[in-house]
Coordinates of C-alpha atoms and ligand atoms in Angstrom, one line a residue:
X179 CA 328.3 -106.1 -7.4
X180 CA 331.4 -105.8 -4.9
X181 CA 335.0 -104.9 -5.5
X182 CA 338.5 -104.1 -4.0
X183 CA 339.2 -100.7 -2.0
X184 CA 342.9 -100.0 -1.3
X185 CA 343.6 -97.2 1.1
X186 CA 347.4 -96.0 0.8
X187 CA 349.5 -94.4 3.8
X188 CA 350.8 -94.6 7.2
X189 CA 349.4 -96.1 10.4
X190 CA 351.0 -95.3 13.6
X191 CA 351.2 -96.7 17.1
X192 CA 348.9 -94.2 19.3
X193 CA 349.8 -93.6 22.8
X194 CA 347.0 -91.6 25.1
X195 CA 346.7 -90.9 28.5
X196 CA 343.9 -92.7 30.6
X197 CA 342.5 -91.2 33.6
X198 CA 345.1 -92.8 35.9
X199 CA 347.8 -91.4 33.8
X200 CA 348.9 -94.9 32.4
X201 CA 349.5 -94.9 28.7
X202 CA 347.0 -96.7 26.4
X203 CA 348.0 -98.2 23.0
X204 CA 346.4 -98.0 19.9
X205 CA 347.1 -97.8 16.0
X206 CA 345.5 -95.0 13.8
X207 CA 346.3 -92.9 10.8
X208 CA 344.4 -90.8 8.3
X209 CA 344.1 -93.2 5.5
X210 CA 343.8 -96.1 8.0
X211 CA 341.1 -94.6 9.7
X212 CA 339.4 -94.0 6.3
X213 CA 339.8 -97.8 5.9
X214 CA 338.6 -98.4 9.0
X215 CA 335.1 -96.6 8.3
X216 CA 335.1 -98.0 5.0
X217 CA 335.1 -101.4 6.0
X218 CA 332.5 -101.0 8.8
X219 CA 330.2 -99.3 5.8
X220 CA 330.8 -101.2 3.0
X221 CA 328.8 -104.7 2.1
X222 CA 331.1 -107.8 2.4
X223 CA 331.3 -108.3 -1.0
X224 CA 333.9 -105.6 -1.0
X225 CA 337.4 -106.1 0.0
X226 CA 339.3 -103.2 2.2
X227 CA 342.7 -103.5 1.8
X228 CA 345.6 -101.4 3.7
X229 CA 348.9 -100.5 1.6
X230 CA 351.9 -99.3 3.7
X231 CA 355.3 -100.7 4.9
X232 CA 356.2 -101.7 8.4
X233 CA 358.9 -103.0 9.9
X234 CA 360.2 -106.7 11.5
X235 CA 359.6 -105.9 15.0
X236 CA 356.8 -106.5 17.4
X237 CA 355.1 -103.8 17.3
X238 CA 354.6 -104.2 13.4
X239 CA 353.5 -107.8 14.1
X240 CA 350.9 -106.5 16.3
X241 CA 349.7 -103.8 14.0
X242 CA 349.1 -106.3 11.1
X243 CA 347.3 -108.5 13.7
X244 CA 345.1 -105.8 14.7
X245 CA 344.4 -104.8 11.1
X246 CA 344.0 -108.4 10.2
X247 CA 341.6 -109.1 13.0
X248 CA 339.5 -106.2 12.2
X249 CA 338.9 -107.4 8.6
X250 CA 341.3 -105.2 6.7
X251 CA 343.7 -106.9 4.5
X252 CA 347.3 -107.0 5.0
X253 CA 348.7 -108.7 2.0
X254 CA 350.1 -105.7 0.3
X255 CA 352.1 -104.8 3.6
X256 CA 356.1 -104.9 2.7
X257 CA 358.0 -105.7 6.1
X258 CA 361.4 -103.8 6.1
X259 CA 364.6 -105.0 8.1
X260 CA 365.3 -103.0 11.0
X261 CA 362.6 -100.8 10.7
X262 CA 359.5 -99.8 13.2
X263 CA 356.2 -98.2 12.7
X264 CA 355.6 -94.4 13.4
X265 CA 354.4 -93.2 17.1
X266 CA 352.5 -90.6 18.2
X267 CA 351.2 -89.4 21.4
X268 CA 348.2 -87.7 22.3
X269 CA 349.0 -85.4 25.3
X270 CA 345.9 -83.7 27.5
X271 CA 346.5 -80.6 29.4
X272 CA 343.5 -78.5 30.8
X273 CA 341.3 -80.4 28.4
X274 CA 343.1 -79.2 25.4
X275 CA 344.8 -81.9 23.0
X276 CA 348.4 -81.9 21.8
X277 CA 350.4 -84.3 19.6
X278 CA 353.9 -85.2 19.8
X279 CA 354.9 -87.4 17.0
X280 CA 358.0 -89.7 16.1
X281 CA 357.8 -90.7 12.7
X282 CA 360.7 -89.3 10.9
X283 CA 362.2 -92.6 10.2
X284 CA 359.1 -95.0 10.0
X285 CA 358.9 -97.7 7.8
X286 CA 355.9 -96.3 6.1
X287 CA 358.4 -93.7 4.2
X288 CA 359.3 -96.5 2.2
X289 CA 355.9 -97.6 1.3
X290 CA 356.4 -96.3 -2.4
X291 CA 360.1 -97.6 -2.7
X292 CA 359.3 -100.6 -4.6
X293 CA 357.7 -99.6 -7.5
X294 CA 356.5 -102.9 -9.0
X295 CA 354.8 -104.1 -5.6
X296 CA 353.2 -100.7 -5.9
X297 CA 351.9 -101.2 -9.2
X298 CA 350.6 -104.8 -8.6
X299 CA 348.4 -103.7 -5.7
X300 CA 347.3 -101.0 -7.7
X301 CA 346.5 -102.9 -10.6
X302 CA 344.9 -105.4 -8.5
X303 CA 342.2 -102.8 -6.9
X304 CA 339.3 -101.3 -8.2
X305 CA 339.4 -98.0 -5.9
X306 CA 342.0 -96.2 -4.7
X307 CA 342.3 -93.9 -1.6
X308 CA 345.2 -91.7 -0.4
X309 CA 345.7 -88.6 1.2
X310 CA 348.2 -85.3 1.5
X311 CA 349.9 -86.9 4.5
X312 CA 350.8 -90.4 2.1
X313 CA 352.5 -87.7 -0.2
X314 CA 354.0 -85.6 2.3
X315 CA 356.0 -88.5 4.4
X316 CA 357.8 -90.0 0.7
X317 CA 360.6 -88.9 -1.0
X318 CA 359.8 -86.6 -4.1
X319 CA 360.9 -89.6 -6.2
X320 CA 358.8 -92.0 -4.6
X321 CA 355.9 -89.4 -4.7
X322 CA 356.0 -89.3 -8.3
X323 CA 356.2 -93.1 -8.5
X324 CA 353.1 -93.4 -6.9
X325 CA 351.3 -90.4 -8.5
X326 CA 352.6 -92.0 -11.9
X327 CA 350.6 -95.5 -10.8
X328 CA 347.6 -93.5 -9.6
X329 CA 347.2 -91.5 -12.9
X330 CA 347.4 -95.0 -14.7
X331 CA 344.5 -96.2 -12.6
X332 CA 342.7 -93.1 -13.1
X333 CA 343.3 -93.1 -16.7
X334 CA 341.6 -96.7 -17.3
X335 CA 338.6 -95.5 -15.2
X336 CA 339.1 -96.6 -11.7
X337 CA 337.9 -94.2 -8.8
X338 CA 340.9 -92.5 -7.4
X339 CA 339.9 -90.8 -4.2
X340 CA 342.2 -88.1 -2.5
X341 CA 341.9 -86.0 0.9
X342 CA 344.4 -83.2 0.8
X343 CA 344.6 -83.3 4.4
X344 CA 347.2 -80.5 4.4
X345 CA 349.7 -80.5 7.3
X346 CA 352.6 -77.9 6.6
X347 CA 354.8 -79.4 9.3
X348 CA 355.2 -82.5 7.5
X349 CA 356.5 -80.9 4.3
X350 CA 360.0 -80.1 3.5
X351 CA 358.7 -76.6 2.2
X352 CA 355.3 -74.8 1.1
X353 CA 356.4 -75.1 -2.5
X354 CA 356.5 -78.8 -2.5
X355 CA 353.3 -79.0 -0.4
X356 CA 351.5 -76.9 -3.0
X357 CA 353.1 -78.7 -6.2
X358 CA 352.4 -82.3 -4.5
X359 CA 348.9 -81.5 -3.5
X360 CA 348.0 -80.1 -7.1
X361 CA 349.3 -83.3 -8.7
X362 CA 347.6 -85.3 -6.2
X363 CA 344.4 -83.9 -7.3
X364 CA 345.3 -84.5 -11.0
X365 CA 346.0 -88.0 -10.4
X366 CA 342.2 -88.3 -8.7
X367 CA 338.6 -88.5 -9.8
X368 CA 337.1 -87.4 -6.5
X369 CA 338.8 -84.9 -4.1
X370 CA 337.7 -84.4 -0.4
X371 CA 339.1 -81.4 1.1
X372 CA 338.5 -79.8 4.8
X373 CA 337.4 -76.2 4.0
X374 CA 339.4 -74.9 6.8
X375 CA 342.8 -76.2 5.3
X376 CA 342.1 -75.0 1.9
X377 CA 341.1 -71.6 3.3
X378 CA 344.3 -71.4 5.5
X379 CA 346.7 -72.6 3.0
X380 CA 345.4 -72.5 -0.7
X381 CA 343.8 -68.7 0.3
X382 CA 340.5 -69.9 -1.0
X383 CA 337.7 -67.3 0.3
X384 CA 334.8 -69.7 -0.4
X385 CA 333.8 -73.2 -0.8
X386 CA 333.0 -72.4 -4.2
X387 CA 336.8 -71.3 -4.9
X388 CA 337.8 -74.7 -3.3
X389 CA 335.8 -77.2 -5.7
X390 CA 336.8 -74.5 -8.8
X391 CA 340.6 -75.0 -8.2
X392 CA 340.3 -78.8 -7.4
X393 CA 338.0 -79.2 -10.6
X394 CA 340.6 -77.2 -12.8
X395 CA 343.2 -80.0 -11.6
X396 CA 341.1 -82.6 -13.2
X397 CA 338.8 -83.7 -10.2
X398 CA 335.6 -84.8 -11.6
X399 CA 334.1 -84.4 -8.3
X400 CA 335.1 -82.3 -5.1
X401 CA 333.3 -83.0 -1.8
X402 CA 334.4 -80.1 0.4
X403 CA 333.8 -80.7 4.2
X404 CA 333.4 -78.0 6.5
X405 CA 332.3 -79.4 10.3
X406 CA 329.2 -78.4 11.6
X407 CA 328.1 -76.8 8.4
X408 CA 328.2 -79.8 6.3
X409 CA 329.8 -80.8 3.2
X410 CA 329.3 -79.3 -0.7
X411 CA 329.6 -81.4 -3.5
X412 CA 330.6 -80.2 -6.8
X413 CA 330.3 -82.0 -10.0
X414 CA 329.3 -80.8 -13.4
X415 CA 325.6 -80.9 -12.5
X416 CA 326.5 -78.0 -10.0
X417 CA 327.1 -77.7 -6.4
X418 CA 325.0 -79.1 -3.5
X419 CA 325.2 -78.6 0.2
X420 CA 324.4 -81.5 2.4
X421 CA 324.1 -80.3 6.2
X422 CA 325.9 -81.9 8.9
X423 CA 323.7 -84.2 11.6
X424 CA 323.2 -82.0 14.7
X425 CA 325.0 -83.4 17.8
X426 CA 324.2 -82.7 21.4
X427 CA 327.5 -82.8 22.7
X428 CA 331.1 -83.1 20.8
X429 CA 333.3 -85.8 22.8
X430 CA 335.9 -85.9 20.5
X431 CA 336.2 -84.9 16.7
X432 CA 339.3 -87.3 16.2
X433 CA 338.3 -89.1 12.6
X434 CA 335.5 -86.6 11.7
X435 CA 337.0 -86.0 8.4
X436 CA 338.3 -89.6 7.8
X437 CA 335.1 -91.6 8.9
X438 CA 333.2 -88.9 6.5
X439 CA 335.5 -90.1 4.0
X440 CA 335.3 -93.8 4.5
X441 CA 331.3 -93.7 4.8
X442 CA 331.0 -91.6 1.8
X443 CA 332.9 -94.0 -0.2
X444 CA 331.1 -97.1 0.9
X445 CA 327.7 -95.5 0.1
X446 CA 328.8 -94.1 -3.1
X447 CA 330.3 -97.2 -4.6
X448 CA 327.2 -99.0 -3.8
X449 CA 324.4 -96.7 -4.7
X450 CA 326.4 -94.0 -7.2
X451 CA 324.6 -91.1 -5.3
X452 CA 326.9 -88.4 -4.4
X453 CA 324.2 -86.5 -2.5
X454 CA 322.7 -89.8 -0.7
X455 CA 326.3 -90.7 0.1
X456 CA 327.1 -87.3 1.6
X457 CA 323.8 -87.7 3.7
X458 CA 325.0 -91.4 5.1
X459 CA 328.4 -89.9 5.9
X460 CA 327.2 -86.9 7.7
X461 CA 325.3 -89.3 10.1
X462 CA 328.3 -91.8 10.4
X463 CA 330.7 -88.6 11.2
X464 CA 328.0 -87.4 14.0
X465 CA 328.4 -90.6 15.6
X466 CA 332.1 -90.7 15.2
X467 CA 332.4 -87.6 17.0
X468 CA 330.5 -88.4 20.2
X469 CA 332.7 -91.3 20.8
X470 CA 336.3 -91.0 22.3
X471 CA 339.1 -91.9 19.9
X472 CA 340.0 -92.1 16.1
X473 CA 338.6 -95.9 15.4
X474 CA 334.7 -96.1 16.7
X475 CA 333.9 -99.9 17.0
X476 CA 331.6 -100.8 13.9
X477 CA 328.6 -101.8 16.5
X478 CA 328.5 -98.2 17.4
X479 CA 328.0 -97.1 13.8
X480 CA 324.9 -98.9 13.3
X481 CA 322.3 -96.7 11.6
X482 CA 318.2 -97.3 11.1
X483 CA 318.4 -98.3 7.5
Ligands
ADP591 P1 338.2 -82.8 9.1 O1 338.0 -83.5 10.3 O2 338.8 -83.3 8.2 O3 338.5 -81.2 9.4 P2 335.2 -81.5 9.2 O4 335.8 -81.0 10.7 O5 335.1 -80.9 8.0 O6 336.8 -82.7 9.0 O7 334.3 -82.6 9.7 C1 334.1 -83.9 8.7 C2 332.5 -84.0 8.8 O8 332.3 -84.5 9.9 C3 331.6 -83.0 8.3 O9 331.2 -83.0 7.1 C4 330.4 -83.1 9.3 O10 329.6 -84.1 8.6 C5 331.0 -84.0 10.9 N1 331.1 -83.0 11.6 C6 332.4 -82.3 11.8 N2 332.0 -81.4 13.1 C7 330.5 -81.7 13.1 C8 329.9 -81.0 14.4 N3 330.5 -80.3 15.1 N4 328.5 -81.5 14.4 C9 328.1 -82.1 13.5 N5 329.1 -83.0 12.6 C10 330.3 -82.4 12.5

């Protein structure tokens, strides 16, 4: 039995350097990456849509075409006159990657500015996904609009999944970051944090502490990712550690967490078994980190089953 999955956030233009020094253009962003992996792993009776705002320039057109060509629905994407998508560049120096961003005035910052359109899209969906980055790029008022719609969705029993994806630099203040990430969890049924981030920014001294904190905010299930250590699922039934899949050589960890989330949701929606879903997600994330780039093509994600 299928349904409609909607991921909400910002997809950016990505520039990375090829070996010959030329720049290569791609498209990526945490919530879009998760939509990509959800699309790759979900059965065809599930639709996967992306919710954002774009501009009216050629780059926005190209991004929309790219999404559509890969099976991701774009009907909910608003186009804003005179705006452009955000952009980031991956710099490589002595094997170390660093990122430069141009996203302060991207169209996506207005994604929740039209409350009616947002409500219509959320009402038409069965499963919602968003992140701390989605909240961080919005004005306080728009973040509250989005959270109110997500709380409505949660109240009528929809699955609302949230990755806090903590990026202090995106927030106007640490206070706002702590408050809105708490509100994000309150609006969600499933929270999918990364332990490193939570320990660094919320001072959690254990995975159990992260699970407790988000469950106190009202999330029914918490799935804490912890790199090569695996992921721990916390529910009313207790906590279960699902180990990561051993990888001979890690090539690029970009999208490890995003792909884990997309694969977890795909499997969980089909089989309703979080432990099996975490095993499946660990297999997909292990494949992703053995390839370059944020968006690994679906044919490279094939599993034995
Ligand atoms: P994030 O990218 O959000 O920081 P993590 O680093 O915790 O997320 O990774 C998410 C998932 O990716 C992990 O739960 C694990 O399944 C997989 N993973 C990440 N790093 C490794 C690794 N070195 N070896 C095997 N699996 C990994």
